[in-house]
CSV table of C-alpha atoms in Angstrom, one decimal:
chain,number,residue,atom,x,y,z
A,1,UNK,CA,-0.3,0.2,0.0
A,2,UNK,CA,1.5,3.3,-1.1
A,3,UNK,CA,1.1,5.6,2.1
A,4,UNK,CA,2.8,8.8,0.3
A,5,UNK,CA,3.5,10.7,-2.5
A,6,UNK,CA,6.0,13.0,-2.5
A,7,UNK,CA,6.8,16.5,-4.8
A,8,UNK,CA,10.6,17.0,-5.4
A,9,UNK,CA,11.5,20.3,-6.2
A,10,UNK,CA,14.9,20.7,-4.6
A,11,UNK,CA,17.1,21.5,-8.5
A,12,UNK,CA,14.3,23.7,-10.0
A,13,UNK,CA,14.6,25.3,-6.5
A,14,UNK,CA,18.8,25.4,-7.3
A,15,UNK,CA,17.5,26.7,-11.1
A,16,UNK,CA,15.2,29.3,-10.3
A,17,UNK,CA,18.7,31.4,-8.4
A,18,UNK,CA,20.4,30.5,-11.6
A,19,UNK,CA,18.0,32.2,-13.7
A,20,UNK,CA,17.1,35.2,-12.3
A,21,UNK,CA,21.1,35.6,-11.4
A,22,UNK,CA,21.7,35.5,-14.7
A,23,UNK,CA,18.8,37.4,-16.1
A,24,UNK,CA,20.0,40.0,-14.0
A,25,UNK,CA,23.6,39.9,-15.4
A,26,UNK,CA,24.6,38.5,-11.6
A,27,UNK,CA,28.0,36.1,-12.0
A,28,UNK,CA,27.1,32.8,-10.9
A,29,UNK,CA,30.1,31.2,-9.9
A,30,UNK,CA,31.2,27.9,-11.2
A,31,UNK,CA,31.0,26.4,-7.8
A,32,UNK,CA,27.2,26.5,-7.7
A,33,UNK,CA,27.5,25.5,-10.7
A,34,UNK,CA,29.4,22.8,-10.2
A,35,UNK,CA,26.4,22.0,-6.8
A,36,UNK,CA,23.8,22.0,-9.6
A,37,UNK,CA,24.9,19.5,-11.7
A,38,UNK,CA,25.9,17.3,-8.5
A,39,UNK,CA,22.2,17.1,-7.6
A,40,UNK,CA,21.5,13.3,-6.8
A,41,UNK,CA,18.5,13.5,-9.2
A,42,UNK,CA,20.4,14.9,-11.8
A,43,UNK,CA,22.4,11.5,-12.0
A,44,UNK,CA,18.7,10.0,-13.4
A,45,UNK,CA,19.2,12.2,-16.7
A,46,UNK,CA,22.9,11.2,-16.9
A,47,UNK,CA,24.5,8.9,-19.4
A,48,UNK,CA,27.4,8.3,-21.8
A,49,UNK,CA,26.5,12.0,-24.1
A,50,UNK,CA,25.2,13.8,-21.5
A,51,UNK,CA,27.2,14.4,-17.5
A,52,UNK,CA,28.0,16.2,-14.8
A,53,UNK,CA,30.2,18.5,-16.8
A,54,UNK,CA,28.2,18.7,-19.8
A,55,UNK,CA,25.5,20.9,-16.8
A,56,UNK,CA,28.4,22.4,-16.0
A,57,UNK,CA,29.5,24.0,-19.2
A,58,UNK,CA,26.2,24.5,-21.0
A,59,UNK,CA,25.6,27.3,-17.7
A,60,UNK,CA,28.9,28.2,-17.5
A,61,UNK,CA,28.2,29.3,-21.3
A,62,UNK,CA,24.7,31.4,-20.8
A,63,UNK,CA,26.6,33.1,-16.8
A,64,UNK,CA,29.4,33.9,-19.0
A,65,UNK,CA,27.9,35.4,-21.8
A,66,UNK,CA,29.3,33.3,-24.1
A,67,UNK,CA,28.6,31.0,-27.5
A,68,UNK,CA,28.1,27.8,-26.0
A,69,UNK,CA,29.4,25.3,-29.4
A,70,UNK,CA,28.6,21.4,-28.6
A,71,UNK,CA,28.7,18.0,-30.9
A,72,UNK,CA,26.2,16.5,-28.2
A,73,UNK,CA,22.2,17.3,-29.1
A,74,UNK,CA,21.4,16.5,-25.3
A,75,UNK,CA,24.4,19.2,-24.1
A,76,UNK,CA,22.5,21.9,-26.9
A,77,UNK,CA,19.0,21.0,-25.8
A,78,UNK,CA,19.4,21.4,-22.0
A,79,UNK,CA,21.4,24.9,-22.9
A,80,UNK,CA,18.1,26.2,-25.3
A,81,UNK,CA,16.5,25.0,-22.6
A,82,UNK,CA,18.1,27.0,-19.9
A,83,UNK,CA,18.1,30.3,-22.4
A,84,UNK,CA,14.4,29.8,-22.4
A,85,UNK,CA,13.5,29.6,-19.1
A,86,UNK,CA,15.2,33.1,-18.6
A,87,UNK,CA,13.8,34.4,-21.4
A,88,UNK,CA,10.4,35.0,-19.3
A,89,UNK,CA,10.6,34.6,-15.9
A,90,UNK,CA,7.3,35.1,-15.5
A,91,UNK,CA,6.3,32.0,-17.7
A,92,UNK,CA,8.9,30.6,-15.5
A,93,UNK,CA,7.2,31.3,-12.7
A,94,UNK,CA,3.7,30.6,-13.7
A,95,UNK,CA,5.7,26.5,-14.2
A,96,UNK,CA,7.1,27.3,-11.2
A,97,UNK,CA,4.7,28.3,-8.4
A,98,UNK,CA,1.7,25.3,-9.4
A,99,UNK,CA,4.2,22.5,-8.4
A,100,UNK,CA,5.1,24.1,-5.4
A,101,UNK,CA,1.7,23.2,-3.9
A,102,UNK,CA,0.5,20.6,-6.1
A,103,UNK,CA,-0.8,17.9,-3.7
A,104,UNK,CA,-0.9,14.2,-4.6
A,105,UNK,CA,-3.4,12.6,-1.7
A,106,UNK,CA,-5.8,12.2,-4.6
A,107,UNK,CA,-3.2,9.8,-6.9
A,108,UNK,CA,-2.0,8.1,-4.0
A,109,UNK,CA,-5.7,6.9,-3.1
A,110,UNK,CA,-6.4,6.1,-7.1
A,111,UNK,CA,-3.5,4.1,-7.0
A,112,UNK,CA,-4.4,1.9,-3.3
A,113,UNK,CA,-8.0,1.2,-4.8
A,114,UNK,CA,-6.5,0.6,-8.5
A,115,UNK,CA,-5.4,-3.2,-6.6
A,116,UNK,CA,-2.1,-2.8,-8.2
A,117,UNK,CA,0.3,-4.6,-5.2
A,118,UNK,CA,3.2,-2.3,-4.4
A,119,UNK,CA,6.8,-2.7,-3.2
A,120,UNK,CA,6.5,0.7,-2.5
A,121,UNK,CA,4.9,2.8,0.5
A,122,UNK,CA,6.0,5.9,-1.0
A,123,UNK,CA,6.8,7.5,-4.2
A,124,UNK,CA,9.1,10.4,-5.5
A,125,UNK,CA,8.2,12.8,-7.9
A,126,UNK,CA,10.8,14.4,-9.0
A,127,UNK,CA,11.2,17.9,-11.3
A,128,UNK,CA,14.5,18.3,-12.5
A,129,UNK,CA,16.0,20.8,-15.2
A,130,UNK,CA,16.7,17.6,-18.0
A,131,UNK,CA,17.8,17.7,-21.4
A,132,UNK,CA,15.5,15.4,-23.9
A,133,UNK,CA,13.4,12.5,-22.6
A,134,UNK,CA,9.7,14.0,-20.9
A,135,UNK,CA,10.0,11.5,-18.2
A,136,UNK,CA,11.9,8.5,-17.1
A,137,UNK,CA,11.1,5.7,-14.3
A,138,UNK,CA,14.2,4.8,-11.3
A,139,UNK,CA,12.5,2.5,-8.5
A,140,UNK,CA,10.2,4.1,-6.8
A,141,UNK,CA,10.6,7.4,-8.5
A,142,UNK,CA,9.1,9.2,-11.3
A,143,UNK,CA,11.8,11.7,-12.9
A,144,UNK,CA,9.7,14.4,-15.2
A,145,UNK,CA,11.6,17.0,-17.1
A,146,UNK,CA,10.3,20.3,-15.6
A,147,UNK,CA,11.0,22.2,-19.3
A,148,UNK,CA,7.6,19.8,-20.6
A,149,UNK,CA,5.7,21.4,-17.9
A,150,UNK,CA,3.5,24.3,-19.8
A,151,UNK,CA,1.1,26.4,-17.9
A,152,UNK,CA,-1.9,27.4,-18.9
A,153,UNK,CA,-2.1,31.1,-20.0
A,154,UNK,CA,-6.0,31.6,-19.3
A,155,UNK,CA,-6.4,29.4,-16.1
A,156,UNK,CA,-3.5,30.2,-13.0
A,157,UNK,CA,-2.2,27.5,-11.3
A,158,UNK,CA,-2.9,24.4,-13.5
A,159,UNK,CA,-0.4,22.4,-15.8
A,160,UNK,CA,-0.2,20.0,-18.6
A,161,UNK,CA,2.7,18.0,-20.0
A,162,UNK,CA,1.8,17.9,-23.7
A,163,UNK,CA,-2.7,18.2,-23.8
A,164,UNK,CA,-2.7,15.9,-20.5
A,165,UNK,CA,-3.4,17.7,-17.3
A,166,UNK,CA,-0.5,17.5,-15.1
A,167,UNK,CA,-2.5,15.4,-11.8
A,168,UNK,CA,-3.7,12.8,-15.0
A,169,UNK,CA,0.1,12.8,-16.5
A,170,UNK,CA,1.8,12.1,-12.8
A,171,UNK,CA,-1.0,9.4,-12.2
A,172,UNK,CA,-0.9,7.4,-15.5
A,173,UNK,CA,2.8,7.6,-15.1
A,174,UNK,CA,3.5,6.0,-11.3
A,175,UNK,CA,0.4,3.6,-12.9
A,176,UNK,CA,3.3,2.4,-14.9
A,177,UNK,CA,6.1,2.7,-12.5
A,178,UNK,CA,4.2,0.3,-9.9
A,179,UNK,CA,3.7,-2.1,-13.7
A,180,UNK,CA,7.1,-2.2,-13.8
């Protein structure tokens, strides 16, 4: 039985500082960039083509206002996604604010009522600034690419991933997690 679903936004919160400071033309130090790249949840998006150094290089280029060159499509996408966040911080905040108060208690109840036998009592939903993948699943963790979150421009506090309301999206992916 699932007792709790936790929403984790630590990486996005850290990136909010980076986006705001960089937009305000403040220099963000290499130590901060390395710390962002070292967040444990970032490990879920690292592979042979994209790693901690990829994150550091992309963010450093943005912070230093340098042209970013890379052969890696994932690195270029990561750089582009971060640049996009800084274009309109109001839009970025429309993405983040509803996530901060996201309540998944109803999903907990629905999942328990589906009769799926779970080896997990606690599930975690991480929103991280990723590159290409929309989501991934690792043990009891659902990793969602923050850059895929879309706010409704008419109804405040309503979020989507693609055309799917975020609550429905999370439920669908957690069912997938539990059936693995």
